[in-house]
Each structure stands twice: as C-alpha cells, then as structure tokens.
Amino acid sequence: MKEKGNFKEGKISRLILSQAVPLTLAQLVQLIYNIVDRIYLGHIPGDTSALALTGVGLTFPVISLIAAFTNLFATGGAPLCSIARGQGDEKKAHSIEATTMTMQFLNGLLCALIIFSLKKPLLYLLGASDNTYTYASNYLSIYLAGTLFVTMGTGMNGFINLQGYASKAMKYMIAGAIINCALDPLFIFTFKMGVEGAALASVISQFISWVLVMHFLLGPKAVIKLNLSDLFKPIFSLLPKIITLGLAGFIMSATNCLVQSVCNATLSIHGGDLYIGIMTVINSVREIFGLAVNGITAGSQPVISFNYGAGETNRVKQGIKFMAATGTIYTFVAWIIILLFPGFFLSLFSSDVQLIDTGRVPLLIYFSGFIFMSLQFIGQSTTVSLGKAKQSIFFSLFRKVVIVLPLTLLLPHIQGLGVLGVFLAEPISNFIGGTACFLTMYFDTYRKLDS
C-alpha cells in the first residue's frame, strides 16, 4: 500500500491477510479476557470450582448484551467510515468516527447503570440457583465497572484497523491481555479473591487497552485524527445509517444473549448446574475455534468496503471469494480436531471429572455442524461490507430466533432427548441458517456486482 488504509492497490489476498492475521491475534487477546478467568476458576482447589465456573457462565448472556450494544455502533460505523474513505470523502469519514465514539461513551455508561440496577432478578431469570447466584453476582458487579472501557476500547478498535494499522490494534489488545494473565492467578489464588479477583483482573486489563486505543485515535499517527472535543460534537443525522447497518452485528450479539439465556434456563430444568457448567465450557471452546473465521471475515470487511466505495467491483468479488475459501477450509479442519480430541478441550476449562466425562457427547453434538457456521459469517460479512443492512438483519434473526430458540425449547421433549436436545439445536441451525444466508448473498448480491 502506498498510503495507510488504501486498499485499492495490492493483491487482495495479501491485503486481507495483512488485516486478518493481526485481527485474529487481537481477537485472541479479547477472548483471553473472557476465557482465562474460566480456566483459572475451573481449577480452584476444592469443591467450589464447578460452582464458580457455572456462576461466571451465567453472566455470559449479560456480557453478550454489552457486546451487542457495542456492535450496534462499531459494526455500523466502521464499514461506513471505510466506504467514505474509498469515495475520498475524508470529512464524512471523520464525522462517522467521531459520532461512533460519542455513542460508545454513552453506551458504556447506560449499560453499566441499567444492568447493575437489575442484577439480581436478571441472574435468577438466566438460570442462577441459590448455590451459584453469589458467584455470578460478585463477578458481574465488578465486571460492570469496566463496561465503559469495553464499549470504547473494543468498539473503537475497528477504526484503527480500517486506517491500515491492524498490527497496532493487535498490540494494544495484547498489552491488556498480558496484564490480565498476570493478575488472574495473583488475585484468584495468591490473594484468594476467587471470582472477584478474576473480574478485577479483567477490568484492569480492559482499562489498559482502552487507554492505548484512545491514545492512538487522538494522536498524530491516526489517518483520521480525533479530538476530545469530538466527543461532544456527534452528527446525529448520521446515526440512522450507522444504527441500521450496525443492527446486524447488534442482533447477532443480542440473539446470542437470548439463546444463552434460554439454553441456561432449559438446562437448569432438564439437567441442573452440571449441564450449565458444560455449556459454559462448550461456549468457551466455540469462542476459541471461532477466532480465525472471525478474523478472516473482519479482516476482509475494510478491504471489501473500501473497494466497493471506490467502484472496484472486480476486487470486491476477489475479496469475497478469498474470504469464502479460507473460512470454509478452516472450519472443516477445526471440526476434525474437535472430533479427535473432545476430552482435551473439556479438561482445559475444568478439572472436575464428572463435568469432563459427561460433557464429551454434548461437545461432539454441538460442533457437528461447525463448518456451516462459516457460511453464515461469510454471507453476513459480505452484506455488511457493502452496506446492505436488510439482508444481514434478516439472517441474524432467522438463524437464532426462528431456528435455534424454538429447537432449544422443543427438542428436549422429542424422543427422550432431554438435555442433548439443547446441544443439538446449534448444528441444525448452522446447517439451515448458514446455507440460506450464503446462497442468498451469492445470488442476490455477489452475482449482481457487475450489473
């Protein structure tokens, strides 16, 4: 690239990989924020480790809800900003970025206040028992103190990527992760703080990443430089477009929250705390293996968006084809690895023998349609990159609300499936939803790019 963030020059595959590799590493770091707590808590000596792990697992829907509101502005603002840069409209790109920053600031404050005020009824609604509520409540109370750092740090990170500085965004996330990994064992084991220590370590590390992200965006190296005064100068007329496009990312995260809530509640009825703990571990494994395909699709977005804004339809199609090929191959290989070593991945997150032995079959069932998940990601990423909000919103709702939720509630009552029916809902939805999303994108968007 002759200039930072100019994706109109150079080989498409190389440009995407130059974004995807550091983005994947950055997402790995973000994942570390979430799963390293579970790894340490699942290995606390004594009989409390399974309850602590289950308690933290109960907070997943709440954390997904915070991510949903972060994505509402992040996944809407970043592609629009990239399209504006491709069109050569730097003033509009700056306005989009500044408006997104303001909304992430307000988002962090409101999410923390509202969730904290509803904490107790919310956690019991999500499947907490008297045995697990204390662990969930203590973890969530401290985690919410860092909500602003999550919405602004994570939510604005994409604006560093689209300016051609994906490696810097990765380094900022890594800095926070190193601190998190160092503080977790110190707080959990040395200071014997348990779940409170895990949450505190996450907040501190998120704060560090937030400081670094904002330092860059406000600093001289940024292609689109922000000022603190921009925080108070949002262009509200841009919000409808940002929110409309961001609804796809919002719905994907919000429906994750809804599905996790329904899964936990259903598992609490049919299987109890043990199966909620198993679902916690399975979600952690899914997050690990979803990293690369997330990185590929996220790395493709700024490249595709920029070239779409510049009218380079042939390069847009090249980007879509490369994203589809690499995403599909990766998820197939990942699926084989999980089939071969289910016990290993369960033991990563827990030393509880009963949880590991009981969790093997649910893990294999849950991941049996993993390859089709990439089709959903590819289809939605393409439509978001091109600013086509309606398709992305529809398929976000279709897979989770129309397919997963009804199956989660119905399958446990069919043919004596019980708790296994909850885990079976995921591969069925991946197959139906992923295939429908990809084919619609291909026939309704990809083939019409030259017309």
Short mmCIF file of C-alpha atoms in Angstrom, two decimals:
data_model
loop_
_atom_site.label_atom_id
_atom_site.label_comp_id
_atom_site.label_asym_id
_atom_site.label_seq_id
_atom_site.Cartn_x
_atom_site.Cartn_y
_atom_site.Cartn_z
CA MET A 1 0.00 0.00 0.00
CA LYS A 2 1.35 3.41 -0.95
CA GLU A 3 -0.59 5.02 1.86
CA LYS A 4 -2.14 3.72 5.02
CA GLY A 5 -5.64 2.35 4.58
CA ASN A 6 -5.59 2.50 0.76
CA PHE A 7 -6.89 -0.97 -0.14
CA LYS A 8 -7.31 -0.21 -3.86
CA GLU A 9 -3.73 -1.27 -4.54
CA GLY A 10 -2.00 -4.61 -4.00
CA LYS A 11 -3.08 -8.24 -4.13
CA ILE A 12 -6.45 -8.78 -2.46
CA SER A 13 -5.48 -11.97 -0.61
CA ARG A 14 -2.36 -10.29 0.79
CA LEU A 15 -4.34 -7.23 1.89
CA ILE A 16 -6.96 -9.36 3.61
CA LEU A 17 -4.35 -11.49 5.37
CA SER A 18 -2.45 -8.38 6.45
CA GLN A 19 -5.66 -7.34 8.21
CA ALA A 20 -6.90 -10.80 9.25
CA VAL A 21 -3.74 -12.09 10.97
CA PRO A 22 -3.31 -9.22 13.44
CA LEU A 23 -7.10 -9.02 13.87
CA THR A 24 -7.23 -12.71 14.75
CA LEU A 25 -4.44 -12.22 17.27
CA ALA A 26 -6.24 -9.17 18.65
CA GLN A 27 -9.46 -11.18 18.97
CA LEU A 28 -7.47 -13.93 20.64
CA VAL A 29 -6.42 -11.38 23.18
CA GLN A 30 -10.01 -10.22 23.62
CA LEU A 31 -11.00 -13.85 24.08
CA ILE A 32 -8.31 -14.23 26.73
CA TYR A 33 -10.11 -11.53 28.72
CA ASN A 34 -13.14 -13.82 28.83
CA ILE A 35 -11.82 -17.37 28.96
CA VAL A 36 -8.68 -17.12 31.10
CA ASP A 37 -10.95 -16.35 34.06
CA ARG A 38 -12.87 -19.57 33.38
CA ILE A 39 -9.69 -21.62 33.06
CA TYR A 40 -8.37 -20.49 36.44
CA LEU A 41 -11.75 -20.67 38.17
CA GLY A 42 -12.35 -24.18 36.83
CA HIS A 43 -9.14 -25.32 38.55
CA ILE A 44 -9.67 -23.79 42.00
CA PRO A 45 -8.76 -26.48 44.58
CA GLY A 46 -11.71 -27.98 46.44
CA ASP A 47 -15.37 -28.45 45.65
CA THR A 48 -16.19 -24.86 44.67
CA SER A 49 -14.55 -24.79 41.22
CA ALA A 50 -17.56 -26.17 39.32
CA LEU A 51 -19.95 -23.76 41.08
CA ALA A 52 -17.63 -20.80 40.43
CA LEU A 53 -17.34 -21.76 36.75
CA THR A 54 -21.11 -22.16 36.45
CA GLY A 55 -21.69 -18.83 38.22
CA VAL A 56 -19.43 -16.99 35.80
CA GLY A 57 -21.11 -18.82 32.92
CA LEU A 58 -24.43 -17.34 33.99
CA THR A 59 -23.04 -13.87 33.26
CA PHE A 60 -22.34 -14.74 29.59
CA PRO A 61 -25.72 -13.50 28.34
CA VAL A 62 -25.16 -10.18 30.12
CA ILE A 63 -21.67 -9.82 28.65
CA SER A 64 -23.13 -10.70 25.23
CA LEU A 65 -25.73 -7.96 25.71
CA ILE A 66 -22.98 -5.40 26.35
CA ALA A 67 -21.20 -6.69 23.23
CA ALA A 68 -24.46 -6.32 21.29
CA PHE A 69 -24.78 -2.62 22.07
CA THR A 70 -21.07 -2.16 21.34
CA ASN A 71 -21.52 -3.83 17.94
CA LEU A 72 -24.58 -1.70 17.20
CA PHE A 73 -22.29 1.28 16.66
CA ALA A 74 -18.96 -0.43 15.89
CA THR A 75 -20.14 -2.71 13.06
CA GLY A 76 -22.22 0.10 11.61
CA GLY A 77 -19.73 2.95 11.92
CA ALA A 78 -16.53 1.21 10.76
CA PRO A 79 -17.79 -0.06 7.33
CA LEU A 80 -19.47 3.29 6.58
CA CYS A 81 -16.26 5.10 7.51
CA SER A 82 -14.26 2.80 5.22
CA ILE A 83 -16.71 3.30 2.34
CA ALA A 84 -16.46 7.08 2.80
CA ARG A 85 -12.65 6.87 2.65
CA GLY A 86 -12.89 4.78 -0.52
CA GLN A 87 -15.05 7.55 -2.01
CA GLY A 88 -12.42 10.12 -0.99
CA ASP A 89 -14.73 11.88 1.48
CA GLU A 90 -12.39 12.28 4.48
CA LYS A 91 -14.66 14.82 6.18
CA LYS A 92 -17.56 12.40 6.24
CA ALA A 93 -15.26 9.60 7.43
CA HIS A 94 -14.15 11.80 10.36
CA SER A 95 -17.77 12.65 11.25
CA ILE A 96 -18.75 8.96 11.27
CA GLU A 97 -15.82 8.06 13.52
CA ALA A 98 -16.47 10.94 15.93
CA THR A 99 -20.18 10.13 16.17
CA THR A 100 -19.41 6.47 16.83
CA MET A 101 -17.02 7.44 19.64
CA THR A 102 -19.70 9.55 21.33
CA MET A 103 -22.27 6.77 21.13
CA GLN A 104 -19.82 4.21 22.58
CA PHE A 105 -19.20 6.56 25.51
CA LEU A 106 -22.91 6.92 26.26
CA ASN A 107 -23.43 3.23 25.61
CA GLY A 108 -20.88 2.20 28.25
CA LEU A 109 -22.38 4.41 30.93
CA LEU A 110 -26.01 3.39 30.33
CA CYS A 111 -25.31 -0.36 30.04
CA ALA A 112 -23.44 -0.41 33.36
CA LEU A 113 -26.12 1.54 35.25
CA ILE A 114 -29.14 -0.33 33.90
CA ILE A 115 -27.69 -3.84 34.22
CA PHE A 116 -26.42 -3.21 37.75
CA SER A 117 -29.84 -1.99 38.88
CA LEU A 118 -31.48 -5.18 37.53
CA LYS A 119 -28.71 -7.59 38.50
CA LYS A 120 -30.48 -9.91 40.97
CA PRO A 121 -33.72 -10.63 39.06
CA LEU A 122 -31.74 -10.83 35.83
CA LEU A 123 -29.35 -13.51 37.10
CA TYR A 124 -32.16 -15.65 38.53
CA LEU A 125 -34.00 -15.30 35.23
CA LEU A 126 -30.87 -16.57 33.47
CA GLY A 127 -30.89 -19.78 35.50
CA ALA A 128 -29.00 -18.95 38.69
CA SER A 129 -29.66 -21.13 41.72
CA ASP A 130 -29.09 -20.23 45.35
CA ASN A 131 -25.77 -22.11 45.07
CA THR A 132 -24.48 -20.17 42.06
CA TYR A 133 -26.03 -16.70 42.49
CA THR A 134 -23.32 -15.36 44.82
CA TYR A 135 -20.55 -16.27 42.38
CA ALA A 136 -22.41 -14.74 39.42
CA SER A 137 -23.36 -11.57 41.33
CA ASN A 138 -19.88 -10.93 42.68
CA TYR A 139 -18.27 -11.40 39.27
CA LEU A 140 -20.80 -9.25 37.41
CA SER A 141 -20.75 -6.38 39.92
CA ILE A 142 -17.02 -5.82 39.40
CA TYR A 143 -17.08 -6.53 35.65
CA LEU A 144 -19.68 -3.80 35.10
CA ALA A 145 -17.23 -1.22 36.48
CA GLY A 146 -15.21 -1.70 33.29
CA THR A 147 -18.11 -1.51 30.83
CA LEU A 148 -17.03 1.89 29.52
CA PHE A 149 -13.57 0.52 28.74
CA VAL A 150 -15.14 -2.35 26.79
CA THR A 151 -17.51 -0.24 24.69
CA MET A 152 -14.93 2.43 23.85
CA GLY A 153 -11.82 0.23 23.65
CA THR A 154 -13.30 -2.70 21.74
CA GLY A 155 -15.86 -0.58 19.92
CA MET A 156 -13.32 1.88 18.51
CA ASN A 157 -10.62 -0.68 17.72
CA GLY A 158 -12.08 -1.27 14.26
CA PHE A 159 -11.33 2.34 13.31
CA ILE A 160 -7.63 1.65 13.84
CA ASN A 161 -7.88 -1.38 11.54
CA LEU A 162 -9.58 0.46 8.68
CA GLN A 163 -6.80 3.07 8.70
CA GLY A 164 -4.27 0.34 7.90
CA TYR A 165 -2.89 -0.11 11.42
CA ALA A 166 -4.23 -3.60 12.24
CA SER A 167 -0.90 -4.59 13.84
CA LYS A 168 -1.12 -1.66 16.24
CA ALA A 169 -4.66 -2.59 17.23
CA MET A 170 -3.37 -6.10 17.92
CA LYS A 171 -0.52 -4.82 20.10
CA TYR A 172 -2.89 -2.70 22.16
CA MET A 173 -5.10 -5.71 22.88
CA ILE A 174 -2.08 -7.88 23.65
CA ALA A 175 -0.83 -5.40 26.23
CA GLY A 176 -4.10 -5.70 28.14
CA ALA A 177 -4.10 -9.49 27.84
CA ILE A 178 -0.63 -9.86 29.30
CA ILE A 179 -1.72 -7.85 32.31
CA ASN A 180 -4.88 -9.94 32.62
CA CYS A 181 -2.96 -13.21 32.53
CA ALA A 182 -0.51 -11.94 35.13
CA LEU A 183 -3.16 -10.59 37.50
CA ASP A 184 -5.59 -13.52 37.32
CA PRO A 185 -3.53 -16.10 39.25
CA LEU A 186 -2.32 -13.38 41.61
CA PHE A 187 -5.82 -12.24 42.53
CA ILE A 188 -7.57 -15.64 42.35
CA PHE A 189 -5.02 -17.86 44.11
CA THR A 190 -2.46 -15.72 45.95
CA PHE A 191 -4.92 -13.16 47.31
CA LYS A 192 -7.70 -15.83 47.40
CA MET A 193 -10.21 -13.43 45.84
CA GLY A 194 -11.89 -16.10 43.66
CA VAL A 195 -14.42 -14.78 41.13
CA GLU A 196 -13.96 -11.22 42.41
CA GLY A 197 -10.25 -11.43 41.56
CA ALA A 198 -10.99 -12.73 38.07
CA ALA A 199 -13.38 -9.84 37.41
CA LEU A 200 -10.97 -7.24 38.80
CA ALA A 201 -8.15 -8.53 36.59
CA SER A 202 -10.43 -8.20 33.54
CA VAL A 203 -11.39 -4.62 34.40
CA ILE A 204 -7.77 -3.52 34.86
CA SER A 205 -6.66 -5.12 31.59
CA GLN A 206 -9.59 -3.63 29.68
CA PHE A 207 -8.68 -0.22 31.07
CA ILE A 208 -5.12 -0.54 29.74
CA SER A 209 -6.35 -1.49 26.25
CA TRP A 210 -8.83 1.40 26.27
CA VAL A 211 -6.10 3.91 27.13
CA LEU A 212 -3.91 2.67 24.27
CA VAL A 213 -6.73 2.66 21.69
CA MET A 214 -7.82 6.19 22.55
CA HIS A 215 -4.21 7.41 22.66
CA PHE A 216 -3.77 6.29 19.05
CA LEU A 217 -7.06 7.70 17.74
CA LEU A 218 -6.34 11.04 19.40
CA GLY A 219 -2.66 11.01 18.40
CA PRO A 220 -0.67 12.26 15.39
CA LYS A 221 -0.28 8.85 13.64
CA ALA A 222 -4.02 8.43 13.04
CA VAL A 223 -5.09 8.95 9.43
CA ILE A 224 -8.44 10.18 10.76
CA LYS A 225 -7.43 12.08 13.87
CA LEU A 226 -9.99 12.66 16.59
CA ASN A 227 -10.04 15.29 19.33
CA LEU A 228 -11.60 15.09 22.76
CA SER A 229 -13.96 17.87 21.67
CA ASP A 230 -15.35 15.45 19.05
CA LEU A 231 -16.90 13.54 21.94
CA PHE A 232 -19.36 16.39 22.33
CA LYS A 233 -19.93 17.02 18.61
CA PRO A 234 -21.79 13.98 17.25
CA ILE A 235 -23.55 14.32 13.91
CA PHE A 236 -26.91 12.85 14.84
CA SER A 237 -28.07 12.83 11.22
CA LEU A 238 -25.52 10.02 10.64
CA LEU A 239 -26.99 7.82 13.37
CA PRO A 240 -29.80 6.25 11.31
CA LYS A 241 -27.31 4.85 8.78
CA ILE A 242 -24.84 3.75 11.46
CA ILE A 243 -27.53 2.05 13.53
CA THR A 244 -29.29 0.48 10.53
CA LEU A 245 -26.09 -1.13 9.29
CA GLY A 246 -24.98 -1.97 12.83
CA LEU A 247 -28.26 -3.74 13.59
CA ALA A 248 -26.86 -6.92 12.03
CA GLY A 249 -23.96 -7.03 14.50
CA PHE A 250 -26.28 -5.97 17.31
CA ILE A 251 -28.82 -8.65 16.56
CA MET A 252 -26.13 -11.31 16.26
CA SER A 253 -24.80 -10.49 19.73
CA ALA A 254 -28.24 -9.79 21.23
CA THR A 255 -29.61 -13.10 19.96
CA ASN A 256 -26.52 -14.79 21.41
CA CYS A 257 -27.59 -13.28 24.71
CA LEU A 258 -31.15 -14.52 24.21
CA VAL A 259 -30.08 -18.01 23.14
CA GLN A 260 -27.63 -18.36 26.05
CA SER A 261 -30.36 -17.27 28.44
CA VAL A 262 -32.86 -19.79 27.08
CA CYS A 263 -30.21 -22.55 26.98
CA ASN A 264 -29.23 -21.97 30.61
CA ALA A 265 -32.85 -21.83 31.74
CA THR A 266 -33.70 -25.02 29.81
CA LEU A 267 -30.60 -26.83 31.06
CA SER A 268 -31.40 -25.83 34.65
CA ILE A 269 -34.75 -27.62 34.26
CA HIS A 270 -33.56 -30.75 32.46
CA GLY A 271 -30.01 -31.13 33.78
CA GLY A 272 -29.16 -28.67 36.59
CA ASP A 273 -25.96 -26.82 37.40
CA LEU A 274 -23.72 -29.53 35.91
CA TYR A 275 -25.05 -29.02 32.39
CA ILE A 276 -24.92 -25.24 32.67
CA GLY A 277 -21.24 -25.71 33.53
CA ILE A 278 -20.82 -27.96 30.47
CA MET A 279 -22.44 -25.33 28.25
CA THR A 280 -20.07 -22.75 29.74
CA VAL A 281 -17.10 -24.88 28.67
CA ILE A 282 -18.57 -25.57 25.21
CA ASN A 283 -19.14 -21.86 24.63
CA SER A 284 -15.50 -21.28 25.56
CA VAL A 285 -14.31 -23.92 23.07
CA ARG A 286 -16.54 -22.40 20.38
CA GLU A 287 -15.04 -18.96 21.04
CA ILE A 288 -11.52 -20.38 20.62
CA PHE A 289 -12.26 -22.05 17.30
CA GLY A 290 -14.36 -19.17 16.06
CA LEU A 291 -11.39 -16.82 16.32
CA ALA A 292 -9.81 -17.47 12.94
CA VAL A 293 -13.03 -17.34 10.91
CA ASN A 294 -13.97 -14.16 12.77
CA GLY A 295 -10.54 -12.76 11.95
CA ILE A 296 -10.85 -13.66 8.26
CA THR A 297 -14.29 -12.05 7.91
CA ALA A 298 -13.33 -9.00 10.00
CA GLY A 299 -10.08 -8.59 8.02
CA SER A 300 -11.99 -8.78 4.75
CA GLN A 301 -14.52 -6.10 5.67
CA PRO A 302 -12.37 -2.94 5.40
CA VAL A 303 -10.79 -4.20 2.17
CA ILE A 304 -14.14 -5.04 0.56
CA SER A 305 -15.82 -1.85 1.84
CA PHE A 306 -13.01 0.41 0.58
CA ASN A 307 -13.03 -1.14 -2.90
CA TYR A 308 -16.82 -1.07 -3.04
CA GLY A 309 -16.74 2.64 -2.23
CA ALA A 310 -14.07 3.11 -4.92
CA GLY A 311 -16.18 1.26 -7.52
CA GLU A 312 -13.68 -1.61 -7.88
CA THR A 313 -16.26 -4.41 -8.21
CA ASN A 314 -13.78 -6.98 -9.55
CA ARG A 315 -11.60 -6.56 -6.45
CA VAL A 316 -14.71 -6.78 -4.26
CA LYS A 317 -15.55 -10.18 -5.82
CA GLN A 318 -11.97 -11.36 -5.37
CA GLY A 319 -12.19 -10.46 -1.68
CA ILE A 320 -15.46 -12.34 -1.22
CA LYS A 321 -14.08 -15.46 -2.93
CA PHE A 322 -10.91 -15.46 -0.84
CA MET A 323 -12.89 -14.97 2.38
CA ALA A 324 -15.27 -17.82 1.49
CA ALA A 325 -12.50 -20.29 0.59
CA THR A 326 -10.31 -19.67 3.64
CA GLY A 327 -13.25 -19.59 6.06
CA THR A 328 -14.71 -22.88 4.82
CA ILE A 329 -11.40 -24.74 4.82
CA TYR A 330 -10.56 -23.52 8.31
CA THR A 331 -13.88 -24.53 9.90
CA PHE A 332 -13.62 -28.02 8.35
CA VAL A 333 -10.14 -28.55 9.82
CA ALA A 334 -11.27 -27.19 13.20
CA TRP A 335 -14.24 -29.58 13.22
CA ILE A 336 -11.94 -32.59 12.66
CA ILE A 337 -9.64 -31.50 15.52
CA ILE A 338 -12.59 -31.22 17.93
CA LEU A 339 -13.87 -34.66 16.92
CA LEU A 340 -10.48 -36.20 17.62
CA PHE A 341 -9.74 -34.54 20.98
CA PRO A 342 -13.00 -33.67 22.83
CA GLY A 343 -11.64 -34.60 26.26
CA PHE A 344 -8.63 -32.34 25.87
CA PHE A 345 -10.72 -29.24 25.26
CA LEU A 346 -13.06 -30.01 28.15
CA SER A 347 -10.14 -30.50 30.53
CA LEU A 348 -8.71 -27.10 29.54
CA PHE A 349 -11.53 -25.40 31.41
CA SER A 350 -12.23 -27.77 34.27
CA SER A 351 -10.58 -30.40 36.43
CA ASP A 352 -13.98 -31.74 37.53
CA VAL A 353 -14.04 -35.39 36.40
CA GLN A 354 -17.83 -35.59 36.23
CA LEU A 355 -18.07 -32.48 34.06
CA ILE A 356 -15.39 -33.77 31.66
CA ASP A 357 -16.91 -37.27 31.32
CA THR A 358 -20.48 -36.04 30.97
CA GLY A 359 -19.53 -33.24 28.57
CA ARG A 360 -17.97 -35.35 25.79
CA VAL A 361 -21.20 -36.24 23.98
CA PRO A 362 -22.75 -32.73 24.24
CA LEU A 363 -19.50 -31.24 22.87
CA LEU A 364 -19.46 -33.55 19.85
CA ILE A 365 -23.15 -32.92 19.13
CA TYR A 366 -22.79 -29.15 19.43
CA PHE A 367 -19.88 -28.95 16.95
CA SER A 368 -21.24 -31.46 14.40
CA GLY A 369 -22.37 -28.62 12.08
CA PHE A 370 -19.47 -26.24 12.74
CA ILE A 371 -18.44 -25.95 9.08
CA PHE A 372 -21.80 -24.39 8.19
CA MET A 373 -21.23 -21.59 10.71
CA SER A 374 -18.62 -20.13 8.35
CA LEU A 375 -21.29 -19.78 5.65
CA GLN A 376 -23.32 -17.57 7.98
CA PHE A 377 -20.29 -15.41 8.78
CA ILE A 378 -19.28 -15.08 5.13
CA GLY A 379 -22.78 -14.17 3.96
CA GLN A 380 -23.35 -11.59 6.67
CA SER A 381 -19.86 -10.10 6.49
CA THR A 382 -20.27 -9.52 2.76
CA THR A 383 -23.62 -7.75 3.07
CA VAL A 384 -22.35 -5.59 5.96
CA SER A 385 -19.22 -4.68 3.99
CA LEU A 386 -21.37 -3.48 1.10
CA GLY A 387 -23.69 -1.50 3.37
CA LYS A 388 -26.67 -3.82 2.75
CA ALA A 389 -28.31 -3.84 6.15
CA LYS A 390 -31.61 -5.63 5.45
CA GLN A 391 -30.09 -8.99 4.48
CA SER A 392 -27.73 -9.01 7.46
CA ILE A 393 -30.52 -8.17 9.90
CA PHE A 394 -32.85 -10.81 8.47
CA PHE A 395 -30.35 -13.66 8.66
CA SER A 396 -29.18 -12.68 12.14
CA LEU A 397 -32.78 -13.06 13.29
CA PHE A 398 -33.50 -16.09 11.13
CA ARG A 399 -30.80 -18.41 12.50
CA LYS A 400 -31.10 -17.58 16.18
CA VAL A 401 -34.71 -16.51 16.76
CA VAL A 402 -36.55 -18.53 14.10
CA ILE A 403 -34.46 -21.72 14.34
CA VAL A 404 -32.33 -22.01 17.50
CA LEU A 405 -34.79 -20.76 20.11
CA PRO A 406 -37.74 -22.98 19.14
CA LEU A 407 -35.46 -26.02 18.76
CA THR A 408 -33.86 -25.38 22.17
CA LEU A 409 -37.29 -25.45 23.79
CA LEU A 410 -38.81 -28.30 21.72
CA LEU A 411 -36.02 -30.86 21.15
CA PRO A 412 -35.59 -31.85 24.83
CA HIS A 413 -39.19 -33.19 24.70
CA ILE A 414 -38.74 -35.21 21.49
CA GLN A 415 -37.76 -38.90 21.58
CA GLY A 416 -36.39 -38.56 25.10
CA LEU A 417 -33.50 -36.33 24.01
CA GLY A 418 -33.60 -34.31 27.23
CA VAL A 419 -30.55 -32.07 27.70
CA LEU A 420 -28.94 -33.39 24.50
CA GLY A 421 -31.71 -31.67 22.56
CA VAL A 422 -30.40 -28.30 23.76
CA PHE A 423 -26.97 -29.03 22.28
CA LEU A 424 -28.48 -30.45 19.06
CA ALA A 425 -30.23 -27.15 18.26
CA GLU A 426 -26.92 -25.49 17.32
CA PRO A 427 -25.77 -27.77 14.44
CA ILE A 428 -29.27 -27.86 12.94
CA SER A 429 -29.44 -24.05 12.94
CA ASN A 430 -25.91 -23.79 11.49
CA PHE A 431 -26.89 -26.01 8.56
CA ILE A 432 -30.20 -24.34 7.74
CA GLY A 433 -29.32 -20.74 8.60
CA GLY A 434 -25.75 -20.78 7.27
CA THR A 435 -26.69 -22.35 3.92
CA ALA A 436 -29.64 -19.98 3.41
CA CYS A 437 -27.54 -16.91 4.28
CA PHE A 438 -24.67 -17.83 1.97
CA LEU A 439 -26.84 -18.75 -1.03
CA THR A 440 -28.89 -15.57 -0.69
CA MET A 441 -25.71 -13.49 -0.58
CA TYR A 442 -24.36 -15.30 -3.66
CA PHE A 443 -27.42 -14.98 -5.87
CA ASP A 444 -28.78 -11.65 -4.63
CA THR A 445 -25.52 -9.73 -4.07
CA TYR A 446 -22.38 -11.36 -5.48
CA ARG A 447 -23.76 -12.11 -8.95
CA LYS A 448 -25.21 -8.60 -9.27
CA LEU A 449 -21.98 -6.72 -8.53
CA ASP A 450 -21.11 -6.29 -12.22
CA SER A 451 -24.61 -5.26 -13.25
#
